[in-house]
Amino acid sequence: MVFYLRWIFWGSVAVILASFLYYTLPQTDVVRVVETEVRRVDLGGENTLFWSQPDSGQAVNDTRDVFFIQTVQRNGKPMVYRNEDTGWSWPPYFKFDTANLQTEASSLRSPDPNNAQWAAIGHYGVRIPYLSIYPNAISIRPVSGPDVTIVPWIAIICWFFVISFIWYVTARWIRFKRSRISPALDRLDAKYDDTTGRISRWLGTWRSKPRG
Amino acid sequence: MVFIRFLVILLIVQTVVFVCLSIYSRLARREKLETEFEARRAMDPALTPAAKDSFIRDGLAEYDGSMRRKLILLVYVVPIAAIGTIIYTVNHM
């Protein structure tokens, strides 16, 4: 039972950590930009956490206009990105050039699939239609074709550091447990055995004695 | 204002790390000096506790002027350099 509970607990921790990293770290998609637009969004709903900041330096309101970049992926399926400043807050992309990025995206528009201009769009986040959650575009650049390979170096490096850190902490903890906690528990255990032994001997004095 | 808040939080976190690391590093050096002195005493039992004190004091004085101690200042330099690099690559490249 404890075995399963332990696995469930650490499994949930791992899933939460992995999805957090997956959401936060940069990814690159190769897409065809078909349209760019500005849409008003109302914040304060269930998906508030998944919107970023208003343009750096502006007031924070419950409603504001957000840039969107509508694209078609290599497999023909649509993907819509929002384009918002992250400013000085989380995640630490320090993105202030939202309006410039929107301009670059507009200049790469390629609605005609037969004469496609492909673009690599760097972003973080995920698209979840059920909650109207959009990934936030970070950069865009033209690429020669849909089949370019892009290695996600930054994500790889971050994963490497996170896993090394977890490894380091776990190794330290196991060593600490072996050298400090286990001996203390053993002592406690021995003491407990000793004490219960005495109590049971005392109880034994009340039990009926075998008659000789 | 958001920028100032960010900067203040960053500086507070960096200072906490800097202070902890400085204390830890000096204590580790002291411990190292102590074991080194005990090793010397094992070879030369004539060494007195006063000699130990002065040995540790000299060792720590040397540490205070060392490059190793100044390297802890990287706690301030590295994150700010990293943030600068990110700002440049994200907004100007």
CSV table of C-alpha atoms in Angstrom, one decimal:
chain,number,residue,atom,x,y,z
A,1,MET,CA,0.0,0.0,0.0
A,2,VAL,CA,2.7,2.5,1.1
A,3,PHE,CA,4.7,1.3,-1.9
A,4,TYR,CA,1.9,2.3,-4.3
A,5,LEU,CA,1.2,5.6,-2.5
A,6,ARG,CA,4.8,6.5,-2.8
A,7,TRP,CA,4.8,5.8,-6.5
A,8,ILE,CA,1.6,7.8,-7.0
A,9,PHE,CA,3.1,10.7,-5.0
A,10,TRP,CA,6.4,10.9,-6.8
A,11,GLY,CA,4.8,10.2,-10.1
A,12,SER,CA,2.5,13.2,-9.7
A,13,VAL,CA,5.4,15.4,-8.7
A,14,ALA,CA,7.3,14.2,-11.8
A,15,VAL,CA,4.3,14.8,-14.1
A,16,ILE,CA,3.7,18.3,-12.7
A,17,LEU,CA,7.4,19.2,-13.0
A,18,ALA,CA,7.6,17.9,-16.5
A,19,SER,CA,4.5,19.7,-17.7
A,20,PHE,CA,5.8,22.9,-16.1
A,21,LEU,CA,9.1,22.6,-18.0
A,22,TYR,CA,7.3,21.6,-21.2
A,23,TYR,CA,5.1,24.7,-20.9
A,24,THR,CA,7.9,27.1,-20.0
A,25,LEU,CA,10.8,26.0,-22.2
A,26,PRO,CA,11.1,27.3,-25.7
A,27,GLN,CA,10.1,25.2,-28.7
A,28,THR,CA,10.2,25.8,-32.4
A,29,ASP,CA,7.5,25.0,-35.0
A,30,VAL,CA,7.8,25.2,-38.7
A,31,VAL,CA,4.6,26.9,-40.0
A,32,ARG,CA,3.1,28.9,-42.7
A,33,VAL,CA,1.6,32.2,-41.4
A,34,VAL,CA,-1.8,32.7,-43.0
A,35,GLU,CA,-3.1,35.7,-41.0
A,36,THR,CA,-2.2,38.1,-38.2
A,37,GLU,CA,-4.8,39.8,-36.2
A,38,VAL,CA,-5.6,41.8,-33.0
A,39,ARG,CA,-8.4,40.5,-30.8
A,40,ARG,CA,-9.8,41.8,-27.6
A,41,VAL,CA,-9.6,39.3,-24.7
A,42,ASP,CA,-11.3,39.5,-21.3
A,43,LEU,CA,-9.0,38.4,-18.5
A,44,GLY,CA,-10.0,37.1,-15.1
A,45,GLY,CA,-11.6,33.8,-16.3
A,46,GLU,CA,-10.4,30.2,-15.8
A,47,ASN,CA,-7.4,30.7,-18.1
A,48,THR,CA,-6.0,33.9,-16.6
A,49,LEU,CA,-2.8,32.1,-15.6
A,50,PHE,CA,-2.1,31.4,-19.3
A,51,TRP,CA,-2.1,35.0,-20.5
A,52,SER,CA,0.9,37.1,-20.1
A,53,GLN,CA,1.4,40.8,-19.5
A,54,PRO,CA,0.1,43.9,-21.4
A,55,ASP,CA,2.8,45.6,-23.4
A,56,SER,CA,5.6,46.7,-21.1
A,57,GLY,CA,4.9,50.1,-19.5
A,58,GLN,CA,1.1,50.0,-20.0
A,59,ALA,CA,-1.7,49.7,-17.4
A,60,VAL,CA,-3.0,46.3,-16.3
A,61,ASN,CA,-6.7,46.0,-17.1
A,62,ASP,CA,-9.2,43.1,-17.1
A,63,THR,CA,-9.7,43.5,-20.8
A,64,ARG,CA,-7.2,44.3,-23.5
A,65,ASP,CA,-6.2,43.8,-27.1
A,66,VAL,CA,-3.9,40.9,-27.9
A,67,PHE,CA,-2.0,40.1,-31.1
A,68,PHE,CA,-2.6,36.7,-32.6
A,69,ILE,CA,-0.6,34.9,-35.3
A,70,GLN,CA,-2.7,32.3,-37.2
A,71,THR,CA,-0.7,29.6,-38.9
A,72,VAL,CA,-0.9,26.2,-40.6
A,73,GLN,CA,1.5,23.5,-39.5
A,74,ARG,CA,3.5,21.2,-41.8
A,75,ASN,CA,0.8,18.5,-41.3
A,76,GLY,CA,-1.9,20.9,-42.5
A,77,LYS,CA,-3.4,21.4,-39.1
A,78,PRO,CA,-4.0,25.0,-37.8
A,79,MET,CA,-2.0,26.5,-34.9
A,80,VAL,CA,-2.8,29.9,-33.4
A,81,TYR,CA,-0.2,31.7,-31.3
A,82,ARG,CA,-0.7,34.7,-29.1
A,83,ASN,CA,1.9,37.4,-29.2
A,84,GLU,CA,2.3,39.2,-25.9
A,85,ASP,CA,5.1,40.8,-23.9
A,86,THR,CA,6.5,38.8,-21.0
A,87,GLY,CA,8.2,41.9,-19.7
A,88,TRP,CA,10.0,41.5,-16.4
A,89,SER,CA,7.8,38.6,-15.1
A,90,TRP,CA,7.6,34.9,-15.5
A,91,PRO,CA,8.6,33.1,-17.8
A,92,PRO,CA,11.9,34.9,-18.1
A,93,TYR,CA,12.0,35.6,-21.8
A,94,PHE,CA,12.2,39.4,-21.2
A,95,LYS,CA,10.2,39.9,-24.4
A,96,PHE,CA,9.4,43.5,-25.1
A,97,ASP,CA,9.3,43.5,-28.9
A,98,THR,CA,5.7,42.2,-29.4
A,99,ALA,CA,4.7,44.9,-31.9
A,100,ASN,CA,7.9,44.2,-33.9
A,101,LEU,CA,7.3,40.5,-33.9
A,102,GLN,CA,3.8,41.0,-35.1
A,103,THR,CA,5.2,43.1,-38.0
A,104,GLU,CA,7.7,40.4,-38.9
A,105,ALA,CA,4.9,37.8,-38.8
A,106,SER,CA,2.8,39.9,-41.1
A,107,SER,CA,5.6,40.3,-43.6
A,108,LEU,CA,6.0,36.5,-43.7
A,109,ARG,CA,2.3,36.0,-44.5
A,110,SER,CA,1.8,33.2,-47.0
A,111,PRO,CA,-1.9,32.3,-47.4
A,112,ASP,CA,-1.3,30.5,-50.7
A,113,PRO,CA,-0.3,26.8,-50.0
A,114,ASN,CA,1.1,26.4,-53.5
A,115,ASN,CA,3.6,29.2,-53.2
A,116,ALA,CA,4.4,28.7,-49.5
A,117,GLN,CA,6.9,30.8,-47.5
A,118,TRP,CA,7.7,28.6,-44.4
A,119,ALA,CA,8.8,30.2,-41.1
A,120,ALA,CA,10.3,28.9,-37.9
A,121,ILE,CA,8.3,30.3,-35.0
A,122,GLY,CA,9.9,30.1,-31.5
A,123,HIS,CA,7.4,29.9,-28.7
A,124,TYR,CA,6.6,28.7,-25.3
A,125,GLY,CA,3.3,27.3,-24.0
A,126,VAL,CA,0.7,25.0,-25.4
A,127,ARG,CA,-2.5,25.2,-27.4
A,128,ILE,CA,-5.5,23.9,-25.4
A,129,PRO,CA,-8.7,24.8,-27.3
A,130,TYR,CA,-11.0,23.6,-24.4
A,131,LEU,CA,-9.7,26.5,-22.2
A,132,SER,CA,-8.7,28.9,-25.0
A,133,ILE,CA,-5.0,28.7,-24.1
A,134,TYR,CA,-2.5,29.7,-26.8
A,135,PRO,CA,1.3,29.4,-26.9
A,136,ASN,CA,3.1,32.7,-26.8
A,137,ALA,CA,5.3,33.4,-29.9
A,138,ILE,CA,8.8,34.6,-29.1
A,139,SER,CA,10.5,34.9,-32.5
A,140,ILE,CA,9.9,34.2,-36.1
A,141,ARG,CA,12.3,33.8,-39.0
A,142,PRO,CA,11.9,32.6,-42.6
A,143,VAL,CA,13.2,29.1,-43.4
A,144,SER,CA,13.9,27.5,-46.8
A,145,GLY,CA,11.3,24.8,-46.6
A,146,PRO,CA,9.0,22.7,-44.4
A,147,ASP,CA,11.7,20.0,-43.8
A,148,VAL,CA,14.4,21.9,-42.0
A,149,THR,CA,15.6,20.3,-38.7
A,150,ILE,CA,15.8,22.5,-35.7
A,151,VAL,CA,17.6,21.3,-32.6
A,152,PRO,CA,16.0,22.7,-29.4
A,153,TRP,CA,19.4,23.4,-27.7
A,154,ILE,CA,18.1,25.7,-25.0
A,155,ALA,CA,15.4,23.2,-23.9
A,156,ILE,CA,18.0,20.4,-23.9
A,157,ILE,CA,20.4,22.4,-21.8
A,158,CYS,CA,17.7,23.4,-19.3
A,159,TRP,CA,16.5,19.8,-19.0
A,160,PHE,CA,20.1,18.7,-18.4
A,161,PHE,CA,20.5,21.1,-15.6
A,162,VAL,CA,17.2,20.3,-13.9
A,163,ILE,CA,17.9,16.5,-14.1
A,164,SER,CA,21.4,17.0,-12.8
A,165,PHE,CA,20.1,19.1,-9.9
A,166,ILE,CA,17.5,16.5,-9.0
A,167,TRP,CA,20.2,13.8,-9.2
A,168,TYR,CA,22.5,15.8,-7.0
A,169,VAL,CA,19.8,16.4,-4.3
A,170,THR,CA,18.6,12.8,-4.4
A,171,ALA,CA,22.1,11.4,-4.0
A,172,ARG,CA,22.8,13.8,-1.1
A,173,TRP,CA,19.5,12.9,0.6
A,174,ILE,CA,20.1,9.1,0.3
A,175,ARG,CA,23.6,9.5,1.8
A,176,PHE,CA,22.3,11.7,4.6
A,177,LYS,CA,19.5,9.2,5.3
A,178,ARG,CA,22.0,6.3,5.4
A,179,SER,CA,24.4,8.0,7.7
A,180,ARG,CA,22.1,9.9,10.0
A,181,ILE,CA,18.5,9.0,9.9
A,182,SER,CA,18.7,5.2,9.6
A,183,PRO,CA,21.0,4.7,12.6
A,184,ALA,CA,18.7,7.0,14.7
A,185,LEU,CA,15.6,5.0,13.7
A,186,ASP,CA,17.4,1.8,14.5
A,187,ARG,CA,18.3,3.1,18.0
A,188,LEU,CA,14.7,4.1,18.5
A,189,ASP,CA,13.5,0.7,17.3
A,190,ALA,CA,15.8,-1.1,19.7
A,191,LYS,CA,14.6,1.1,22.5
A,192,TYR,CA,11.0,0.4,21.6
A,193,ASP,CA,11.6,-3.4,21.6
A,194,ASP,CA,13.3,-3.1,24.9
A,195,THR,CA,10.5,-1.1,26.5
A,196,THR,CA,7.7,-3.3,25.1
A,197,GLY,CA,9.6,-6.4,26.3
A,198,ARG,CA,9.6,-5.0,29.8
A,199,ILE,CA,5.9,-4.1,29.6
A,200,SER,CA,5.0,-7.6,28.4
A,201,ARG,CA,7.1,-9.1,31.1
A,202,TRP,CA,5.2,-7.0,33.7
A,203,LEU,CA,1.9,-8.1,32.1
A,204,GLY,CA,3.2,-11.6,32.4
A,205,THR,CA,3.3,-11.3,36.2
A,206,TRP,CA,-0.5,-11.0,36.1
A,207,ARG,CA,-1.1,-14.1,34.0
A,208,SER,CA,-2.0,-17.3,35.7
A,209,LYS,CA,1.0,-19.3,36.5
A,210,PRO,CA,1.3,-22.9,35.4
A,211,ARG,CA,0.5,-25.0,38.4
A,212,GLY,CA,3.1,-27.4,39.3
B,1,MET,CA,7.9,50.2,-11.6
B,2,VAL,CA,7.7,46.6,-12.6
B,3,PHE,CA,11.3,46.8,-13.6
B,4,ILE,CA,12.3,48.2,-10.2
B,5,ARG,CA,10.3,45.5,-8.4
B,6,PHE,CA,12.1,42.9,-10.5
B,7,LEU,CA,15.5,44.4,-9.8
B,8,VAL,CA,14.9,44.6,-6.1
B,9,ILE,CA,13.7,41.0,-5.9
B,10,LEU,CA,16.7,39.8,-7.9
B,11,LEU,CA,19.1,41.8,-5.7
B,12,ILE,CA,17.6,40.4,-2.5
B,13,VAL,CA,17.8,36.8,-3.8
B,14,GLN,CA,21.4,37.3,-5.0
B,15,THR,CA,22.4,38.9,-1.7
B,16,VAL,CA,20.9,35.9,0.3
B,17,VAL,CA,22.8,33.5,-1.9
B,18,PHE,CA,26.0,35.6,-1.7
B,19,VAL,CA,25.9,35.7,2.1
B,20,CYS,CA,25.2,32.0,2.5
B,21,LEU,CA,27.9,31.0,0.0
B,22,SER,CA,30.4,33.3,1.7
B,23,ILE,CA,29.8,31.9,5.1
B,24,TYR,CA,29.8,28.3,3.8
B,25,SER,CA,33.0,28.8,1.9
B,26,ARG,CA,34.9,30.4,4.8
B,27,LEU,CA,33.7,27.6,7.2
B,28,ALA,CA,34.8,25.0,4.7
B,29,ARG,CA,38.2,26.6,4.5
B,30,ARG,CA,38.5,26.7,8.3
B,31,GLU,CA,37.6,23.0,8.5
B,32,LYS,CA,40.2,22.2,5.9
B,33,LEU,CA,42.9,24.2,7.8
B,34,GLU,CA,42.0,22.4,11.0
B,35,THR,CA,42.4,18.9,9.4
B,36,GLU,CA,45.6,20.0,7.8
B,37,PHE,CA,46.9,21.2,11.2
B,38,GLU,CA,45.9,18.0,12.9
B,39,ALA,CA,47.8,16.1,10.2
B,40,ARG,CA,50.9,18.2,10.9
B,41,ARG,CA,50.5,17.7,14.7
B,42,ALA,CA,50.4,13.9,14.1
B,43,MET,CA,53.9,14.2,12.7
B,44,ASP,CA,55.2,16.8,15.2
B,45,PRO,CA,53.5,16.5,18.6
B,46,ALA,CA,55.3,19.6,19.9
B,47,LEU,CA,52.8,21.9,18.1
B,48,THR,CA,50.7,23.8,20.7
B,49,PRO,CA,47.1,25.0,20.6
B,50,ALA,CA,48.4,28.5,20.2
B,51,ALA,CA,50.2,27.4,17.1
B,52,LYS,CA,46.9,26.0,15.8
B,53,ASP,CA,45.2,29.3,16.4
B,54,SER,CA,47.8,31.3,14.5
B,55,PHE,CA,47.9,28.7,11.7
B,56,ILE,CA,44.2,29.0,11.2
B,57,ARG,CA,44.3,32.8,11.5
B,58,ASP,CA,47.0,33.0,8.8
B,59,GLY,CA,45.2,30.6,6.6
B,60,LEU,CA,41.9,32.5,6.8
B,61,ALA,CA,43.8,35.8,6.2
B,62,GLU,CA,45.2,34.3,3.0
B,63,TYR,CA,41.7,33.1,2.0
B,64,ASP,CA,40.3,36.6,2.6
B,65,GLY,CA,42.7,38.0,0.0
B,66,SER,CA,42.3,35.1,-2.4
B,67,MET,CA,40.7,34.9,-5.9
B,68,ARG,CA,38.5,32.1,-4.7
B,69,ARG,CA,36.7,34.4,-2.4
B,70,LYS,CA,36.2,37.1,-5.0
B,71,LEU,CA,34.8,34.4,-7.4
B,72,ILE,CA,31.7,34.4,-5.1
B,73,LEU,CA,30.9,37.8,-6.6
B,74,LEU,CA,29.9,35.8,-9.7
B,75,VAL,CA,26.6,35.3,-7.9
B,76,TYR,CA,25.8,38.9,-9.0
B,77,VAL,CA,27.6,38.9,-12.3
B,78,VAL,CA,26.4,35.7,-13.9
B,79,PRO,CA,22.6,36.1,-13.6
B,80,ILE,CA,22.7,39.7,-14.8
B,81,ALA,CA,24.9,38.8,-17.7
B,82,ALA,CA,22.5,36.0,-18.6
B,83,ILE,CA,19.5,38.3,-18.4
B,84,GLY,CA,21.3,40.8,-20.6
B,85,THR,CA,22.1,38.1,-23.1
B,86,ILE,CA,18.4,36.9,-23.1
B,87,ILE,CA,17.1,40.5,-23.6
B,88,TYR,CA,19.5,41.1,-26.5
B,89,THR,CA,18.8,37.8,-28.3
B,90,VAL,CA,15.0,37.9,-27.8
B,91,ASN,CA,14.5,41.6,-28.7
B,92,HIS,CA,17.3,42.5,-31.1
B,93,MET,CA,18.1,39.3,-33.1
